[in-house]
């Protein structure tokens, strides 16, 4: 989960948890990297949506197997039972909103770092004027 969702639980822990208590804070939902990538790509105006016609898409997804790491965890899921017990917090992750925020952040960051690209960060269309 993100800070917007988890901040109330963290603030509550300060008041209710004994000093030194260690808790996991998370969404209690596991997402695959493939799922998150698919969601991000679907948000791009450059994506025409999985057509077999390569001229119809400006983005192409490729797996670089040399970058895969055998030691990475396949599934990561936080045990949030203690934070729920101490605070009553129930996570309400909004992954679509979080992905849109992440994409918007990087669009603006790239526009800031590379103004010569002359691309509108919100539409990926050339700027006029």
Short mmCIF file of N, CA and C in Angstrom, two decimals:
data_model
loop_
_atom_site.label_atom_id
_atom_site.label_comp_id
_atom_site.label_asym_id
_atom_site.label_seq_id
_atom_site.Cartn_x
_atom_site.Cartn_y
_atom_site.Cartn_z
N UNK A 1 0.84 -1.17 0.00
CA UNK A 1 0.00 0.00 0.00
C UNK A 1 0.89 1.24 0.00
N UNK A 2 0.30 2.40 -0.08
CA UNK A 2 1.09 3.63 -0.12
C UNK A 2 0.84 4.45 1.13
N UNK A 3 1.53 5.56 1.25
CA UNK A 3 1.49 6.37 2.46
C UNK A 3 0.11 6.96 2.70
N UNK A 4 -0.63 7.28 1.66
CA UNK A 4 -1.97 7.84 1.83
C UNK A 4 -2.86 6.84 2.58
N UNK A 5 -2.74 5.58 2.22
CA UNK A 5 -3.53 4.53 2.86
C UNK A 5 -3.00 4.17 4.24
N UNK A 6 -1.70 4.12 4.39
CA UNK A 6 -1.11 3.60 5.63
C UNK A 6 -0.83 4.66 6.70
N UNK A 7 -0.82 5.93 6.35
CA UNK A 7 -0.49 6.97 7.33
C UNK A 7 -1.36 6.92 8.58
N UNK A 8 -2.67 6.73 8.47
CA UNK A 8 -3.47 6.67 9.69
C UNK A 8 -3.05 5.53 10.63
N UNK A 9 -2.67 4.39 10.07
CA UNK A 9 -2.23 3.27 10.91
C UNK A 9 -0.91 3.59 11.60
N UNK A 10 0.00 4.22 10.88
CA UNK A 10 1.30 4.58 11.46
C UNK A 10 1.10 5.60 12.58
N UNK A 11 0.25 6.59 12.35
CA UNK A 11 -0.01 7.59 13.38
C UNK A 11 -0.66 6.96 14.61
N UNK A 12 -1.54 6.03 14.41
CA UNK A 12 -2.20 5.35 15.51
C UNK A 12 -1.23 4.49 16.30
N UNK A 13 -0.27 3.87 15.62
CA UNK A 13 0.72 3.03 16.30
C UNK A 13 1.49 3.80 17.36
N UNK A 14 1.77 5.07 17.09
CA UNK A 14 2.50 5.91 18.04
C UNK A 14 1.77 5.96 19.38
N UNK A 15 0.45 5.92 19.32
CA UNK A 15 -0.35 6.03 20.54
C UNK A 15 -0.63 4.70 21.21
N UNK A 16 -0.72 3.61 20.45
CA UNK A 16 -1.20 2.35 21.03
C UNK A 16 -0.15 1.25 21.16
N UNK A 17 0.91 1.30 20.37
CA UNK A 17 1.89 0.21 20.38
C UNK A 17 2.94 0.44 21.47
N UNK A 18 3.28 -0.61 22.20
CA UNK A 18 4.37 -0.48 23.17
C UNK A 18 5.68 -0.10 22.47
N UNK A 19 6.51 0.65 23.15
CA UNK A 19 7.80 1.08 22.59
C UNK A 19 8.58 -0.13 22.11
N UNK A 20 9.15 -0.01 20.93
CA UNK A 20 9.96 -1.09 20.37
C UNK A 20 9.18 -2.12 19.58
N UNK A 21 7.87 -1.96 19.49
CA UNK A 21 7.05 -2.91 18.74
C UNK A 21 7.37 -2.81 17.25
N UNK A 22 7.52 -3.97 16.63
CA UNK A 22 7.79 -4.03 15.19
C UNK A 22 6.56 -4.59 14.49
N UNK A 23 6.08 -3.85 13.49
CA UNK A 23 4.92 -4.30 12.73
C UNK A 23 5.22 -4.18 11.24
N UNK A 24 4.52 -4.96 10.46
CA UNK A 24 4.56 -4.83 9.01
C UNK A 24 3.34 -4.03 8.59
N UNK A 25 3.54 -3.10 7.67
CA UNK A 25 2.45 -2.33 7.10
C UNK A 25 2.44 -2.62 5.61
N UNK A 26 1.34 -3.09 5.11
CA UNK A 26 1.24 -3.41 3.70
C UNK A 26 -0.21 -3.56 3.31
N UNK A 27 -0.43 -3.84 2.05
CA UNK A 27 -1.80 -3.89 1.53
C UNK A 27 -2.49 -5.22 1.78
N UNK A 28 -1.72 -6.24 2.09
CA UNK A 28 -2.24 -7.60 2.23
C UNK A 28 -2.72 -8.14 0.88
N UNK A 29 -2.19 -7.54 -0.18
CA UNK A 29 -2.49 -7.96 -1.55
C UNK A 29 -1.14 -8.11 -2.26
N UNK A 30 -1.01 -9.16 -3.04
CA UNK A 30 0.22 -9.36 -3.80
C UNK A 30 -0.06 -9.10 -5.28
N UNK A 31 0.82 -8.31 -5.91
CA UNK A 31 0.68 -7.98 -7.32
C UNK A 31 1.90 -8.53 -8.06
N UNK A 32 1.67 -9.11 -9.23
CA UNK A 32 2.81 -9.55 -10.03
C UNK A 32 3.37 -8.34 -10.78
N UNK A 33 4.65 -8.36 -11.05
CA UNK A 33 5.27 -7.29 -11.82
C UNK A 33 4.65 -7.21 -13.21
N UNK A 34 4.29 -8.36 -13.79
CA UNK A 34 3.65 -8.37 -15.10
C UNK A 34 2.31 -7.64 -15.06
N UNK A 35 1.54 -7.87 -14.01
CA UNK A 35 0.25 -7.19 -13.87
C UNK A 35 0.44 -5.68 -13.76
N UNK A 36 1.39 -5.26 -12.92
CA UNK A 36 1.63 -3.82 -12.74
C UNK A 36 2.13 -3.19 -14.03
N UNK A 37 3.02 -3.88 -14.75
CA UNK A 37 3.50 -3.38 -16.04
C UNK A 37 2.35 -3.23 -17.02
N UNK A 38 1.50 -4.24 -17.10
CA UNK A 38 0.35 -4.17 -18.00
C UNK A 38 -0.55 -2.99 -17.67
N UNK A 39 -0.76 -2.74 -16.39
CA UNK A 39 -1.60 -1.62 -15.97
C UNK A 39 -0.95 -0.29 -16.35
N UNK A 40 0.36 -0.17 -16.15
CA UNK A 40 1.06 1.07 -16.50
C UNK A 40 1.04 1.31 -18.00
N UNK A 41 1.30 0.29 -18.76
CA UNK A 41 1.33 0.41 -20.22
C UNK A 41 -0.06 0.80 -20.74
N UNK A 42 -1.10 0.25 -20.14
CA UNK A 42 -2.46 0.58 -20.57
C UNK A 42 -2.78 2.06 -20.35
N UNK A 43 -2.09 2.71 -19.43
CA UNK A 43 -2.31 4.14 -19.16
C UNK A 43 -1.62 5.04 -20.17
N UNK A 44 -0.77 4.48 -21.00
CA UNK A 44 -0.01 5.28 -21.95
C UNK A 44 -0.78 5.50 -23.25
N UNK A 45 -0.82 6.75 -23.73
CA UNK A 45 -1.45 7.01 -25.03
C UNK A 45 -0.70 6.35 -26.18
N UNK A 46 0.53 5.92 -25.93
CA UNK A 46 1.32 5.27 -26.98
C UNK A 46 0.92 3.81 -27.18
N UNK A 47 0.12 3.29 -26.26
CA UNK A 47 -0.26 1.89 -26.32
C UNK A 47 -1.60 1.76 -27.00
N UNK A 48 -1.65 0.92 -28.01
CA UNK A 48 -2.89 0.72 -28.74
C UNK A 48 -3.60 -0.56 -28.29
N UNK A 49 -2.93 -1.32 -27.41
CA UNK A 49 -3.63 -2.44 -26.80
C UNK A 49 -3.47 -3.79 -27.44
N UNK A 50 -2.29 -4.36 -27.39
CA UNK A 50 -2.08 -5.75 -27.68
C UNK A 50 -2.36 -6.23 -29.09
N UNK A 51 -2.47 -5.36 -30.03
CA UNK A 51 -2.72 -5.78 -31.41
C UNK A 51 -1.50 -6.52 -31.95
N UNK A 52 -1.75 -7.47 -32.82
CA UNK A 52 -0.64 -8.19 -33.46
C UNK A 52 0.03 -7.34 -34.53
N UNK A 53 -0.65 -6.30 -34.97
CA UNK A 53 -0.12 -5.39 -35.99
C UNK A 53 0.91 -4.47 -35.34
N UNK A 54 2.19 -4.73 -35.55
CA UNK A 54 3.25 -3.98 -34.88
C UNK A 54 3.24 -2.50 -35.25
N UNK A 55 2.68 -2.16 -36.40
CA UNK A 55 2.60 -0.74 -36.77
C UNK A 55 1.56 -0.01 -35.94
N UNK A 56 0.69 -0.77 -35.28
CA UNK A 56 -0.39 -0.17 -34.52
C UNK A 56 0.04 0.19 -33.09
N UNK A 57 1.22 -0.21 -32.66
CA UNK A 57 1.69 0.09 -31.31
C UNK A 57 3.05 0.75 -31.37
N UNK A 58 3.22 1.76 -30.54
CA UNK A 58 4.51 2.42 -30.47
C UNK A 58 5.35 1.86 -29.32
N UNK A 59 4.73 1.10 -28.44
CA UNK A 59 5.46 0.47 -27.35
C UNK A 59 5.59 -1.02 -27.63
N UNK A 60 6.72 -1.57 -27.30
CA UNK A 60 6.91 -3.00 -27.44
C UNK A 60 7.51 -3.51 -26.15
N UNK A 61 6.90 -4.51 -25.57
CA UNK A 61 7.38 -5.09 -24.32
C UNK A 61 8.22 -6.31 -24.63
N UNK A 62 9.41 -6.35 -24.07
CA UNK A 62 10.30 -7.48 -24.27
C UNK A 62 10.89 -7.88 -22.93
N UNK A 63 11.04 -9.17 -22.71
CA UNK A 63 11.65 -9.69 -21.51
C UNK A 63 13.14 -9.89 -21.76
N UNK A 64 13.96 -9.24 -20.94
CA UNK A 64 15.41 -9.40 -21.03
C UNK A 64 15.80 -10.41 -19.95
N UNK A 65 15.95 -11.66 -20.34
CA UNK A 65 16.21 -12.74 -19.38
C UNK A 65 17.54 -12.57 -18.67
N UNK A 66 18.46 -11.80 -19.23
CA UNK A 66 19.74 -11.59 -18.56
C UNK A 66 19.58 -10.75 -17.30
N UNK A 67 18.44 -10.06 -17.16
CA UNK A 67 18.21 -9.21 -15.98
C UNK A 67 17.41 -9.91 -14.90
N UNK A 68 16.95 -11.13 -15.16
CA UNK A 68 16.21 -11.89 -14.16
C UNK A 68 17.17 -12.40 -13.10
N UNK A 69 16.72 -12.40 -11.87
CA UNK A 69 17.55 -12.87 -10.76
C UNK A 69 16.87 -14.07 -10.10
N UNK A 70 17.56 -15.17 -10.08
CA UNK A 70 16.99 -16.41 -9.54
C UNK A 70 16.69 -16.31 -8.06
N UNK A 71 17.38 -15.43 -7.35
CA UNK A 71 17.22 -15.34 -5.90
C UNK A 71 16.11 -14.39 -5.46
N UNK A 72 15.45 -13.71 -6.39
CA UNK A 72 14.35 -12.82 -6.02
C UNK A 72 13.16 -13.64 -5.52
N UNK A 73 12.48 -13.09 -4.53
CA UNK A 73 11.26 -13.72 -4.03
C UNK A 73 10.21 -13.71 -5.13
N UNK A 74 9.48 -14.80 -5.26
CA UNK A 74 8.43 -14.88 -6.28
C UNK A 74 7.16 -14.18 -5.80
N UNK A 75 6.89 -14.27 -4.51
CA UNK A 75 5.70 -13.64 -3.94
C UNK A 75 6.12 -12.93 -2.65
N UNK A 76 5.72 -11.67 -2.54
CA UNK A 76 6.00 -10.90 -1.33
C UNK A 76 4.65 -10.42 -0.79
N UNK A 77 4.37 -10.81 0.44
CA UNK A 77 3.11 -10.44 1.06
C UNK A 77 3.36 -10.20 2.54
N UNK A 78 3.09 -9.00 3.00
CA UNK A 78 3.34 -8.64 4.39
C UNK A 78 2.31 -9.29 5.31
N UNK A 79 2.77 -9.77 6.46
CA UNK A 79 1.86 -10.25 7.50
C UNK A 79 1.47 -9.02 8.33
N UNK A 80 0.25 -8.53 8.10
CA UNK A 80 -0.17 -7.30 8.76
C UNK A 80 -1.10 -7.56 9.95
N UNK A 81 -1.11 -8.79 10.43
CA UNK A 81 -2.03 -9.14 11.51
C UNK A 81 -1.80 -8.31 12.77
N UNK A 82 -0.55 -8.00 13.11
CA UNK A 82 -0.28 -7.24 14.33
C UNK A 82 -0.73 -5.79 14.21
N UNK A 83 -0.46 -5.15 13.09
CA UNK A 83 -0.89 -3.76 12.93
C UNK A 83 -2.41 -3.68 12.92
N UNK A 84 -3.07 -4.67 12.35
CA UNK A 84 -4.53 -4.69 12.36
C UNK A 84 -5.06 -4.89 13.79
N UNK A 85 -4.40 -5.77 14.53
CA UNK A 85 -4.82 -6.04 15.92
C UNK A 85 -4.63 -4.80 16.79
N UNK A 86 -3.51 -4.11 16.63
CA UNK A 86 -3.21 -2.95 17.47
C UNK A 86 -4.04 -1.72 17.12
N UNK A 87 -4.35 -1.55 15.83
CA UNK A 87 -4.96 -0.30 15.39
C UNK A 87 -6.37 -0.45 14.82
N UNK A 88 -6.72 -1.65 14.42
CA UNK A 88 -8.00 -1.85 13.74
C UNK A 88 -7.96 -1.43 12.28
N UNK A 89 -6.78 -1.07 11.81
CA UNK A 89 -6.62 -0.59 10.44
C UNK A 89 -6.90 -1.70 9.45
N UNK A 90 -7.62 -1.37 8.41
CA UNK A 90 -7.87 -2.27 7.29
C UNK A 90 -7.36 -1.57 6.03
N UNK A 91 -6.38 -2.14 5.37
CA UNK A 91 -5.83 -1.48 4.17
C UNK A 91 -6.88 -1.34 3.08
N UNK A 92 -6.79 -0.23 2.39
CA UNK A 92 -7.67 0.04 1.25
C UNK A 92 -6.82 0.52 0.08
N UNK A 93 -6.01 -0.39 -0.46
CA UNK A 93 -5.11 0.03 -1.54
C UNK A 93 -5.88 0.45 -2.78
N UNK A 94 -5.38 1.50 -3.41
CA UNK A 94 -5.96 1.97 -4.67
C UNK A 94 -4.83 1.94 -5.70
N UNK A 95 -4.53 0.74 -6.17
CA UNK A 95 -3.41 0.57 -7.07
C UNK A 95 -3.56 1.35 -8.37
N UNK A 96 -4.73 1.43 -8.98
CA UNK A 96 -4.84 2.25 -10.19
C UNK A 96 -4.45 3.71 -9.94
N UNK A 97 -4.89 4.28 -8.82
CA UNK A 97 -4.53 5.67 -8.50
C UNK A 97 -3.03 5.79 -8.28
N UNK A 98 -2.46 4.84 -7.55
CA UNK A 98 -1.03 4.87 -7.28
C UNK A 98 -0.22 4.76 -8.56
N UNK A 99 -0.63 3.90 -9.48
CA UNK A 99 0.08 3.76 -10.75
C UNK A 99 -0.02 5.03 -11.59
N UNK A 100 -1.21 5.66 -11.60
CA UNK A 100 -1.34 6.94 -12.33
C UNK A 100 -0.42 8.00 -11.73
N UNK A 101 -0.34 8.06 -10.40
CA UNK A 101 0.54 9.03 -9.75
C UNK A 101 2.00 8.76 -10.10
N UNK A 102 2.39 7.50 -10.10
CA UNK A 102 3.76 7.13 -10.43
C UNK A 102 4.10 7.50 -11.86
N UNK A 103 3.20 7.20 -12.77
CA UNK A 103 3.42 7.53 -14.18
C UNK A 103 3.50 9.04 -14.38
N UNK A 104 2.59 9.78 -13.75
CA UNK A 104 2.62 11.24 -13.86
C UNK A 104 3.90 11.82 -13.30
N UNK A 105 4.35 11.26 -12.16
CA UNK A 105 5.60 11.73 -11.57
C UNK A 105 6.75 11.59 -12.57
N UNK A 106 6.88 10.41 -13.18
CA UNK A 106 8.00 10.17 -14.09
C UNK A 106 7.86 10.95 -15.38
N UNK A 107 6.65 11.18 -15.84
CA UNK A 107 6.46 12.03 -17.02
C UNK A 107 6.97 13.44 -16.73
N UNK A 108 6.62 13.98 -15.59
CA UNK A 108 7.07 15.32 -15.23
C UNK A 108 8.57 15.36 -14.95
N UNK A 109 9.08 14.33 -14.33
CA UNK A 109 10.52 14.26 -14.05
C UNK A 109 11.33 14.24 -15.34
N UNK A 110 10.90 13.44 -16.30
CA UNK A 110 11.59 13.37 -17.59
C UNK A 110 11.49 14.71 -18.31
N UNK A 111 10.31 15.34 -18.28
CA UNK A 111 10.15 16.64 -18.92
C UNK A 111 11.07 17.68 -18.28
N UNK A 112 11.26 17.59 -16.97
CA UNK A 112 12.14 18.52 -16.27
C UNK A 112 13.61 18.26 -16.61
N UNK A 113 13.98 16.99 -16.61
CA UNK A 113 15.38 16.63 -16.87
C UNK A 113 15.76 16.79 -18.33
N UNK A 114 14.80 16.63 -19.22
CA UNK A 114 15.08 16.65 -20.65
C UNK A 114 14.09 17.56 -21.36
N UNK A 115 14.15 18.87 -21.11
CA UNK A 115 13.18 19.78 -21.74
C UNK A 115 13.30 19.81 -23.25
N UNK A 116 14.45 19.41 -23.78
CA UNK A 116 14.63 19.42 -25.23
C UNK A 116 13.76 18.39 -25.92
N UNK A 117 13.21 17.45 -25.16
CA UNK A 117 12.35 16.43 -25.77
C UNK A 117 11.07 17.06 -26.31
N UNK A 118 10.67 18.22 -25.75
CA UNK A 118 9.52 18.98 -26.22
C UNK A 118 8.28 18.12 -26.35
N UNK A 119 8.00 17.33 -25.30
CA UNK A 119 6.82 16.49 -25.28
C UNK A 119 5.99 16.87 -24.06
N UNK A 120 4.69 17.04 -24.26
CA UNK A 120 3.77 17.34 -23.17
C UNK A 120 3.70 16.09 -22.28
N UNK A 121 4.07 16.24 -21.02
CA UNK A 121 4.16 15.10 -20.11
C UNK A 121 2.83 14.42 -19.88
N UNK A 122 1.72 15.10 -20.02
CA UNK A 122 0.44 14.46 -19.74
C UNK A 122 -0.16 13.78 -20.96
N UNK A 123 0.24 14.15 -22.15
CA UNK A 123 -0.38 13.56 -23.33
C UNK A 123 0.58 12.86 -24.25
N UNK A 124 1.86 13.04 -24.04
CA UNK A 124 2.90 12.49 -24.91
C UNK A 124 2.78 13.00 -26.34
N UNK A 125 2.16 14.16 -26.53
CA UNK A 125 2.03 14.77 -27.85
C UNK A 125 2.99 15.95 -27.94
N UNK A 126 3.53 16.22 -29.12
CA UNK A 126 4.43 17.39 -29.24
C UNK A 126 3.70 18.65 -28.83
N UNK A 127 4.42 19.52 -28.13
CA UNK A 127 3.85 20.79 -27.71
C UNK A 127 3.71 21.72 -28.90
N UNK A 128 2.66 22.49 -28.89
CA UNK A 128 2.50 23.47 -29.96
C UNK A 128 3.02 24.82 -29.48
N UNK A 129 3.49 25.62 -30.41
CA UNK A 129 3.92 26.97 -30.09
C UNK A 129 5.29 27.01 -29.65
#
